[in-house]
PDB file of C-alpha atoms in Angstrom:
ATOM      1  CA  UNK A   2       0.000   0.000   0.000  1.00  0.00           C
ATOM      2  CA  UNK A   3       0.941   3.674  -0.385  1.00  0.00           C
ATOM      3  CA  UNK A   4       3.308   5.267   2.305  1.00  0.00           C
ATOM      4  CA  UNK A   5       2.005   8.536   3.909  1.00  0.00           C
ATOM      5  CA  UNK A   6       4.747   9.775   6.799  1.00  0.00           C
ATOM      6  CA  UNK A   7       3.601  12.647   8.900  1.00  0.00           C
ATOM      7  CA  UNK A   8       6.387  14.570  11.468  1.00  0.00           C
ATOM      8  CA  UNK A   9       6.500  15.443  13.831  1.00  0.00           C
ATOM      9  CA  UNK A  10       4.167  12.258  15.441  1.00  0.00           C
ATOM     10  CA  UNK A  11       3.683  14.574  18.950  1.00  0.00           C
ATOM     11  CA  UNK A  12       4.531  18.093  19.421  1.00  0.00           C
ATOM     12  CA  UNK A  13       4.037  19.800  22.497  1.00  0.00           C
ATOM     13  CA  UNK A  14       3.834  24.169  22.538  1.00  0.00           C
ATOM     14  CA  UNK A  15       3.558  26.737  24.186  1.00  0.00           C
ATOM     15  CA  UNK A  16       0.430  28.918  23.817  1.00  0.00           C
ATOM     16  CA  UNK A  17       1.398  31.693  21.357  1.00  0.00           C
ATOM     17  CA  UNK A  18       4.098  29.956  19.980  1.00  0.00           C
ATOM     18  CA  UNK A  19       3.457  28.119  15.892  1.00  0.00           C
ATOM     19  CA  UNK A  20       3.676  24.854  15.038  1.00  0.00           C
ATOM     20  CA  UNK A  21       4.518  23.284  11.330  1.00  0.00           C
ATOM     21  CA  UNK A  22       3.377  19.504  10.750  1.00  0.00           C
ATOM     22  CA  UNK A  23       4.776  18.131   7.339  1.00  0.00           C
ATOM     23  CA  UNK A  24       2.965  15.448   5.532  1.00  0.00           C
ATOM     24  CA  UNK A  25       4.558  13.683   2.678  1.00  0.00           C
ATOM     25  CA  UNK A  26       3.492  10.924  -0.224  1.00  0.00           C
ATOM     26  CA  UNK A  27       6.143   8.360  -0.673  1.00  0.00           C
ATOM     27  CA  UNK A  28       5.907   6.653  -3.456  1.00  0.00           C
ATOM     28  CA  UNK A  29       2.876   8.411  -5.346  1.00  0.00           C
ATOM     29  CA  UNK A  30       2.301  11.880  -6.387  1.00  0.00           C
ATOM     30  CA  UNK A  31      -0.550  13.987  -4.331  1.00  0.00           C
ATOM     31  CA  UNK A  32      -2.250  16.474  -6.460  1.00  0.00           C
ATOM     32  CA  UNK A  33      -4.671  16.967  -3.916  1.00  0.00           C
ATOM     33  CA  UNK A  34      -4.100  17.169  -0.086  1.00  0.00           C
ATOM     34  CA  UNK A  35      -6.530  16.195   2.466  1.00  0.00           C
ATOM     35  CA  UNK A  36      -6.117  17.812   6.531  1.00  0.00           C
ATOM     36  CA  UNK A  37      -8.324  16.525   8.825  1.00  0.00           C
ATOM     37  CA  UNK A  38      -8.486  17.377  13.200  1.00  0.00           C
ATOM     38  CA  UNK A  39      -9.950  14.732  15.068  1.00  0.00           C
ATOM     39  CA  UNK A  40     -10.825  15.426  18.813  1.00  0.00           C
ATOM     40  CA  UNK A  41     -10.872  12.463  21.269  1.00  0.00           C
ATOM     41  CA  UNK A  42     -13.910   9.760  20.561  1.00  0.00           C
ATOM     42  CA  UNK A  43     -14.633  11.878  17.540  1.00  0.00           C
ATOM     43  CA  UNK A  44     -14.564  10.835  13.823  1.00  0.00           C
ATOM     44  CA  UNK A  45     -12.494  13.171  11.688  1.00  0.00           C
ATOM     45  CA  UNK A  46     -13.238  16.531  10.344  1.00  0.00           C
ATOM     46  CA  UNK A  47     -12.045  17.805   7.006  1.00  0.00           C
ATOM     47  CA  UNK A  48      -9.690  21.206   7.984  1.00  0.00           C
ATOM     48  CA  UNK A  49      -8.904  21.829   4.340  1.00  0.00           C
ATOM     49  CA  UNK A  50      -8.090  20.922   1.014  1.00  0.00           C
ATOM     50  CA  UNK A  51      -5.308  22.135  -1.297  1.00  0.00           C
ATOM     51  CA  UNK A  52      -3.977  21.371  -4.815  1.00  0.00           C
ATOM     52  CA  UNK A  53      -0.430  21.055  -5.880  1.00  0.00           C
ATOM     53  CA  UNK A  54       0.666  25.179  -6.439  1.00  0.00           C
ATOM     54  CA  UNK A  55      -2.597  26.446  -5.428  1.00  0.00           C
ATOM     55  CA  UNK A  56      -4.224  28.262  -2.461  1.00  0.00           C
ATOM     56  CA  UNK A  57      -6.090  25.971   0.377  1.00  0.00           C
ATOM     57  CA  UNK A  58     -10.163  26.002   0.485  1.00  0.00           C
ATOM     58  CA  UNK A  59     -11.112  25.885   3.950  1.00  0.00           C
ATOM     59  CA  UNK A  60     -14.396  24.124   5.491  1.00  0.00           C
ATOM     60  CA  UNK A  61     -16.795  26.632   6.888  1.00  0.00           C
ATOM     61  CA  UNK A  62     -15.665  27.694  10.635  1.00  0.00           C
ATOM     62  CA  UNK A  63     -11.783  26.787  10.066  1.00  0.00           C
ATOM     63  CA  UNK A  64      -9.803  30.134   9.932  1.00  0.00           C
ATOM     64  CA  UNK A  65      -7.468  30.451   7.148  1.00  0.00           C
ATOM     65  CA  UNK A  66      -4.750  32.767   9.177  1.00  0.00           C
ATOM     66  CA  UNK A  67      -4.654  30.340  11.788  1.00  0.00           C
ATOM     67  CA  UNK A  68      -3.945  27.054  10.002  1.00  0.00           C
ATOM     68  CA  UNK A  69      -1.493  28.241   7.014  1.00  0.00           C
ATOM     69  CA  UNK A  70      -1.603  24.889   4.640  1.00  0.00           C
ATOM     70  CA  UNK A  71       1.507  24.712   1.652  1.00  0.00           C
ATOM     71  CA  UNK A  72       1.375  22.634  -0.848  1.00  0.00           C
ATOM     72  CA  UNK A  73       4.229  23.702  -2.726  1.00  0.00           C
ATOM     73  CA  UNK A  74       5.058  19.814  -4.454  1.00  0.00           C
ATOM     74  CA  UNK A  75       3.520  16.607  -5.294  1.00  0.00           C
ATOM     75  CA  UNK A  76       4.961  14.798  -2.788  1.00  0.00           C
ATOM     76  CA  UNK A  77       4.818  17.187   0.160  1.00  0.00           C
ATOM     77  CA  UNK A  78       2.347  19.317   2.041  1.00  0.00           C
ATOM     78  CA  UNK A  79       2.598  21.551   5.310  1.00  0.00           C
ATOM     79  CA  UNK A  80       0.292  22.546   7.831  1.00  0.00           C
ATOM     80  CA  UNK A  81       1.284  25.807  10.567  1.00  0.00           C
ATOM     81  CA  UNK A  82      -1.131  26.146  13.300  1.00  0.00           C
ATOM     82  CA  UNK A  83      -0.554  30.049  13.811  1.00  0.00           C
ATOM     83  CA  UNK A  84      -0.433  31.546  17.236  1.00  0.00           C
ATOM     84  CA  UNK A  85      -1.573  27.627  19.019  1.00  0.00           C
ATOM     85  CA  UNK A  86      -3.900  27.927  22.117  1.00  0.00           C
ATOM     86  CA  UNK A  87      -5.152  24.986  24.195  1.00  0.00           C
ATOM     87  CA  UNK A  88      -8.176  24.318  22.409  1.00  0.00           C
ATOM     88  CA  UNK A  89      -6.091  23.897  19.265  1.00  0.00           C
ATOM     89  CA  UNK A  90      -5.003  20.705  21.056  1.00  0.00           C
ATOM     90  CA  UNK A  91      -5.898  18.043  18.890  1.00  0.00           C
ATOM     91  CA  UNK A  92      -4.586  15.185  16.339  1.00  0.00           C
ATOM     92  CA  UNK A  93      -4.560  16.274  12.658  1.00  0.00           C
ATOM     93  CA  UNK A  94      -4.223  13.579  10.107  1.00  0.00           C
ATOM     94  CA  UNK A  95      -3.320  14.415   6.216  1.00  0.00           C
ATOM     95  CA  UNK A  96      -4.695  12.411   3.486  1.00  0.00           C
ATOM     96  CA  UNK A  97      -2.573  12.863   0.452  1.00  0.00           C
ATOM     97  CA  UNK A  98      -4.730  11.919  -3.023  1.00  0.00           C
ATOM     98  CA  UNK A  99      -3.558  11.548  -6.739  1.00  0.00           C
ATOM     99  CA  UNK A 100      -4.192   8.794  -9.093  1.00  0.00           C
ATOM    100  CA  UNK A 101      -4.351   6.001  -7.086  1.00  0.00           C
ATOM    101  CA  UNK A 102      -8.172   4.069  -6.038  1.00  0.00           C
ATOM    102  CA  UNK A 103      -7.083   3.848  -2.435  1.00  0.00           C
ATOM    103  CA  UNK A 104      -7.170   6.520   0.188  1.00  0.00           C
ATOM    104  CA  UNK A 105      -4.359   6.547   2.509  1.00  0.00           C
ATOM    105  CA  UNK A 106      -4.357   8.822   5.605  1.00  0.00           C
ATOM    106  CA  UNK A 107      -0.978  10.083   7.181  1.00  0.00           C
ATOM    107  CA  UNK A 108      -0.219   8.453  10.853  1.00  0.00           C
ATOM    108  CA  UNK A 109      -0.819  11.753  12.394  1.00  0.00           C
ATOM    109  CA  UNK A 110       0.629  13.690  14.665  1.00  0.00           C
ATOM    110  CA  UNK A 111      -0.607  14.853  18.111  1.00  0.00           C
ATOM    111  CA  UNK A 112      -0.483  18.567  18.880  1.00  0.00           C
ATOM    112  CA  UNK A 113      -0.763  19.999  22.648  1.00  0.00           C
ATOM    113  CA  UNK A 114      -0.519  23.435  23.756  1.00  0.00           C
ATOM    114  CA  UNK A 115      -0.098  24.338  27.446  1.00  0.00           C
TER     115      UNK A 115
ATOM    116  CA  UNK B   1     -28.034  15.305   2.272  1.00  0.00           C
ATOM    117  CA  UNK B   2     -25.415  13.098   1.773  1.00  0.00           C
ATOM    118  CA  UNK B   3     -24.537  10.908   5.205  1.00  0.00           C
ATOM    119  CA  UNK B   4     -22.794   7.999   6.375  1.00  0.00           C
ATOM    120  CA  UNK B   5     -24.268   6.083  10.035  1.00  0.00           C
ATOM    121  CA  UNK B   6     -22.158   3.237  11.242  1.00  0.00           C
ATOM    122  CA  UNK B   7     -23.687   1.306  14.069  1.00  0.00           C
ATOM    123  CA  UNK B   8     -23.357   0.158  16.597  1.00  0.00           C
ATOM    124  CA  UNK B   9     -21.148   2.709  17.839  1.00  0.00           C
ATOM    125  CA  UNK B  10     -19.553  -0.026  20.469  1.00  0.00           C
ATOM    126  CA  UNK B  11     -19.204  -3.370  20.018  1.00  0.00           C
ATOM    127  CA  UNK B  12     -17.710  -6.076  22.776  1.00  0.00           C
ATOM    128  CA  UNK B  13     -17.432  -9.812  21.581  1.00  0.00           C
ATOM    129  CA  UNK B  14     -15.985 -13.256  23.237  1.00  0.00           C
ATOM    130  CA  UNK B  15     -12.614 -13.956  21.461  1.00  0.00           C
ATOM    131  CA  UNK B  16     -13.935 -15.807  18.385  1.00  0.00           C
ATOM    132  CA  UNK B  17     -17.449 -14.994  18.631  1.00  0.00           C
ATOM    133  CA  UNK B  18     -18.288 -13.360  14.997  1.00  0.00           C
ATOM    134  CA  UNK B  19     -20.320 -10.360  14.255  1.00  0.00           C
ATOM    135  CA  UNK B  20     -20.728  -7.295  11.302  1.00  0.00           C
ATOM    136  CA  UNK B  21     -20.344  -3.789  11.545  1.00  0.00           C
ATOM    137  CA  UNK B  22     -22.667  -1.605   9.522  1.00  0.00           C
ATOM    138  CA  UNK B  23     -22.257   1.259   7.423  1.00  0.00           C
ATOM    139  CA  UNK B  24     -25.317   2.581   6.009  1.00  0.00           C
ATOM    140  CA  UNK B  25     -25.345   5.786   3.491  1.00  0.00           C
ATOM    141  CA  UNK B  26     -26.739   8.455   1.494  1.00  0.00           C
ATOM    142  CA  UNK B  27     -25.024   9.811  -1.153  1.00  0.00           C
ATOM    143  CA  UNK B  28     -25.163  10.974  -4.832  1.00  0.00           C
ATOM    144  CA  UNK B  29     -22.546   9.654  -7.232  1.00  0.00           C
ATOM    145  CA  UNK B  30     -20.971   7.263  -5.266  1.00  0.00           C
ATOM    146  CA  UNK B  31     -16.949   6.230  -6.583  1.00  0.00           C
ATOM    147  CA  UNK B  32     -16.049   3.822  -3.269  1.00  0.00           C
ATOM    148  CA  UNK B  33     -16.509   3.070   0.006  1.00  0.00           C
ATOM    149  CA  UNK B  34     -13.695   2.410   2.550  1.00  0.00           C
ATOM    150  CA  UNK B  35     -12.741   0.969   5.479  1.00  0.00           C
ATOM    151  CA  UNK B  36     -10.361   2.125   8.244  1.00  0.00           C
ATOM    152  CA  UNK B  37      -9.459   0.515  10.995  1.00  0.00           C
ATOM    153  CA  UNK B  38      -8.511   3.034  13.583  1.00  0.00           C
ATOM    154  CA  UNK B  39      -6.209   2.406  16.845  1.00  0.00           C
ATOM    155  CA  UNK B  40      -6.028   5.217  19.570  1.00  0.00           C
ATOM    156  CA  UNK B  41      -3.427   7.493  19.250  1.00  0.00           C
ATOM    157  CA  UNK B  42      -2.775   6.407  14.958  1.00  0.00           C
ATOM    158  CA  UNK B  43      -4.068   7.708  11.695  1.00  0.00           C
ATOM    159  CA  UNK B  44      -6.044   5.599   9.934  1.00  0.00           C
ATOM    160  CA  UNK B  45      -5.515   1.763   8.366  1.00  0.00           C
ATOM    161  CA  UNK B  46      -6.612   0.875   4.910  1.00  0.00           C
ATOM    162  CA  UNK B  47      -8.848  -2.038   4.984  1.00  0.00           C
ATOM    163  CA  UNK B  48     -10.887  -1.976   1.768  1.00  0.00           C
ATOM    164  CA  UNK B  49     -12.044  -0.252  -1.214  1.00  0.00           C
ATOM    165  CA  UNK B  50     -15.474  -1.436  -2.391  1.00  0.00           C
ATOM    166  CA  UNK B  51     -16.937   0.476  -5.980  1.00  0.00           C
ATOM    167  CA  UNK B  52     -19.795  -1.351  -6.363  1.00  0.00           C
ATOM    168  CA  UNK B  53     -23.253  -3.354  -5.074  1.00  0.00           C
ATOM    169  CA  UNK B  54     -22.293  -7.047  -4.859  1.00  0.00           C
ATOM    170  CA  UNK B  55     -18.713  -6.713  -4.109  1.00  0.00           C
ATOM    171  CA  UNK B  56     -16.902  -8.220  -1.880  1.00  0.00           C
ATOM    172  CA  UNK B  57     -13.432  -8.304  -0.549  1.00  0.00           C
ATOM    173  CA  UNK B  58     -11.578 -10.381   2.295  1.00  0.00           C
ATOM    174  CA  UNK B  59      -8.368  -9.716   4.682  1.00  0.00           C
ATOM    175  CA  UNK B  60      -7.391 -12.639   6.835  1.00  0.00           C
ATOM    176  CA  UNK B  61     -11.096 -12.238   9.661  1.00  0.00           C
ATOM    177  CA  UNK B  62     -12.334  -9.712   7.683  1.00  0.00           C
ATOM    178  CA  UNK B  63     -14.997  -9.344   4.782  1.00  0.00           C
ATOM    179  CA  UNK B  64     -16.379  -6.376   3.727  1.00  0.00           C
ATOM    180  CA  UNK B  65     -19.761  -6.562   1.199  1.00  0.00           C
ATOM    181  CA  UNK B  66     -21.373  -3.626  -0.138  1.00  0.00           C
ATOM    182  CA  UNK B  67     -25.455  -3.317  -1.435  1.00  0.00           C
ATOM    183  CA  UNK B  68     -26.751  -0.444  -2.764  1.00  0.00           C
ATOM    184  CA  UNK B  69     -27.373   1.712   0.758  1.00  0.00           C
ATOM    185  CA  UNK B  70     -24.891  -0.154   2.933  1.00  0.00           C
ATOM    186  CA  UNK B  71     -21.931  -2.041   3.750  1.00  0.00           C
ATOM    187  CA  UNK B  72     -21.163  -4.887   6.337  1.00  0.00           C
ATOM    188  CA  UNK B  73     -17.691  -5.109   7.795  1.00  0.00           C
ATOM    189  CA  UNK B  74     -17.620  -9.255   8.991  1.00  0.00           C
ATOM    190  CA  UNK B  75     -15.443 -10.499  11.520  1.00  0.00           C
ATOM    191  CA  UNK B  76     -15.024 -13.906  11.756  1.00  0.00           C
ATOM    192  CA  UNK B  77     -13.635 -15.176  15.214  1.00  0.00           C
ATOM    193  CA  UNK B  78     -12.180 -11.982  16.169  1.00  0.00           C
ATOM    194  CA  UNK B  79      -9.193 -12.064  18.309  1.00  0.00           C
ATOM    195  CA  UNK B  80      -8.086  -9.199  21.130  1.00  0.00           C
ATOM    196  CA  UNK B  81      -5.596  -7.820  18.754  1.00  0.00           C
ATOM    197  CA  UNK B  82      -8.615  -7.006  16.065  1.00  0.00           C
ATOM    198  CA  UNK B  83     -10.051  -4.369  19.075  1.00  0.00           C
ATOM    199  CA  UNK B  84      -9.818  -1.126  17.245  1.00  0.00           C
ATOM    200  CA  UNK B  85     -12.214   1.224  16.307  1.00  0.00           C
ATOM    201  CA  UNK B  86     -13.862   0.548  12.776  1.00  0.00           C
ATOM    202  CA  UNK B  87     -14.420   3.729  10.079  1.00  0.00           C
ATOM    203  CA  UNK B  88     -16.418   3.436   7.090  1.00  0.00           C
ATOM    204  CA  UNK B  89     -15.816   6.210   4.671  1.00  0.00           C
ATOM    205  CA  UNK B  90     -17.737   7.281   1.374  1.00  0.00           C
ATOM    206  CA  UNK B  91     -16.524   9.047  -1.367  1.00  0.00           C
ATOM    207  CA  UNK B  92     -18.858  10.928  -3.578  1.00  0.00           C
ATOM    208  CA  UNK B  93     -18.955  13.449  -6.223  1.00  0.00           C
ATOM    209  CA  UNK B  94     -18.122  14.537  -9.792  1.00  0.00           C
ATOM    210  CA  UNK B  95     -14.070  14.926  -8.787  1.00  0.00           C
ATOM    211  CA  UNK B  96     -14.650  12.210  -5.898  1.00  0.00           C
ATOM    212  CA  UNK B  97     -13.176  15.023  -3.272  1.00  0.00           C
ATOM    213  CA  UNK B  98     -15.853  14.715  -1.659  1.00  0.00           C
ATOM    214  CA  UNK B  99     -15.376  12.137   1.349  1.00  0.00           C
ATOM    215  CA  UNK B 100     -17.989  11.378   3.987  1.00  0.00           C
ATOM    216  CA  UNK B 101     -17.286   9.741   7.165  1.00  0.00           C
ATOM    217  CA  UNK B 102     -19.222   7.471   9.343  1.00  0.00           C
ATOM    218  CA  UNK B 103     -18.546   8.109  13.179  1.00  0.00           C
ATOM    219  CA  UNK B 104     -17.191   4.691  13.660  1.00  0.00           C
ATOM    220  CA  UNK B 105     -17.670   1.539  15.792  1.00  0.00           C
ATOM    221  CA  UNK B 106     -15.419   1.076  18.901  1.00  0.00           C
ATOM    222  CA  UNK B 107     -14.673  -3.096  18.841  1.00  0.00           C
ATOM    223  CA  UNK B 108     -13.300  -5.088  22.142  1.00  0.00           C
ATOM    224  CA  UNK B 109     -12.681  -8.181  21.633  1.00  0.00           C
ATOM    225  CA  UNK B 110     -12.566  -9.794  25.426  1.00  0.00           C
ATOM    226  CA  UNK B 111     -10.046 -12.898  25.414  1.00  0.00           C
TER     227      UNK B 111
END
């Protein structure tokens, strides 16, 4: 199956401070990226999706300035939570999508701000 | 409106006693449905794709059939390890982007 790494896996911040997650494709090309935020017990919740070289749509209630996504190549996407506060806490998962049937989701990585 | 219900949302079996997780939906212009198998703390496992009614595909306990309006994930005498939680995803639409998610089914498998 397709490998989807994510990094960091667990990042702890301070509140105020930002936060980049990387998500890459590796061994397919993504022409579409996928983030998702899933709270505990929850299912996920599409963040945002961005094309290769284009800007990010977001889902309705997910502020744009706060979660910068780049998806500046085919193989690699970025996420920066902006300016992190405790409720930001949370695990975001990327989904990276291109030619292939199958949908493979990143291992995620679990953000906490104190 | 386009939805996906998975039930039950908790599940607790006898080591080898079998059982099937639903996933019912509603959506226009289905392209697949998936499963995920979900352990806390990890992204999400691919388990199946599934394109169309009458399918079927197996993984060492698991099956996974798909009708029309729903999908069955079987487990056939589930071990502890197979305790995970169980997503069912749909993905619809003209570019397929669009991907609904069921809310999953929390399986323990008691030894």
């Amino acid at each position: 199956g397709a490998v989807v790494s994510q990094h960091p896996s667990w990042v702890i911040c301070k509140s105020g401070t930002s936060v980049k997650i990387e998500c890459r494709s590796l061994d397919f090309q993504a022409t579409t990226m996928f983030w998702y935020r899933q709270f505990p017990k929850q299912s996920l919740m599409l963040m945002a999706t961005s094309n290769e070289g284009s800007k990010a749509t977001y889902e309705q209630g997910v502020e744009k300035d706060k979660f910068l996504i780049n998806h500046a190549s085919l193989t690699l996407s970025t996420l920066t939570v902006t300016s992190a506060h405790p409720e930001d806490s949370s695990f975001y998962i990327c989904r990276p999508s291109g030619d292939q049937y199958e949908q493979y989701f990143g291992p995620g990585t679990r953000l906490t701000v104190t | 409106e386009d939805q996906v219900t998975q039930s039950p949302e908790a599940l607790r079996l006898q080591e080898g006693e079998s059982s099937s997780l639903n996933c019912s939906y509603t959506v226009s212009g289905l392209r697949g449905l998936f499963w995920y198998r979900q352990d806390p703390g990890k992204g999400p496992e691919f388990l199946f794709t599934l394109y169309s009614a009458g399918e079927e595909k197996e993984k060492e306990r698991l099956k996974a059939t798909l009708t029309k309006k729903e999908s069955f994930l079987h487990i056939t005498a589930p071990k502890p390890e197979d305790s995970a939680t169980y997503l069912c995803a749909v993905q619809a639409g003209y570019t397929g982007n669009q991907f609904y998610f069921g809310t999953g089914t929390s399986l323990t498998v008691i030894p």
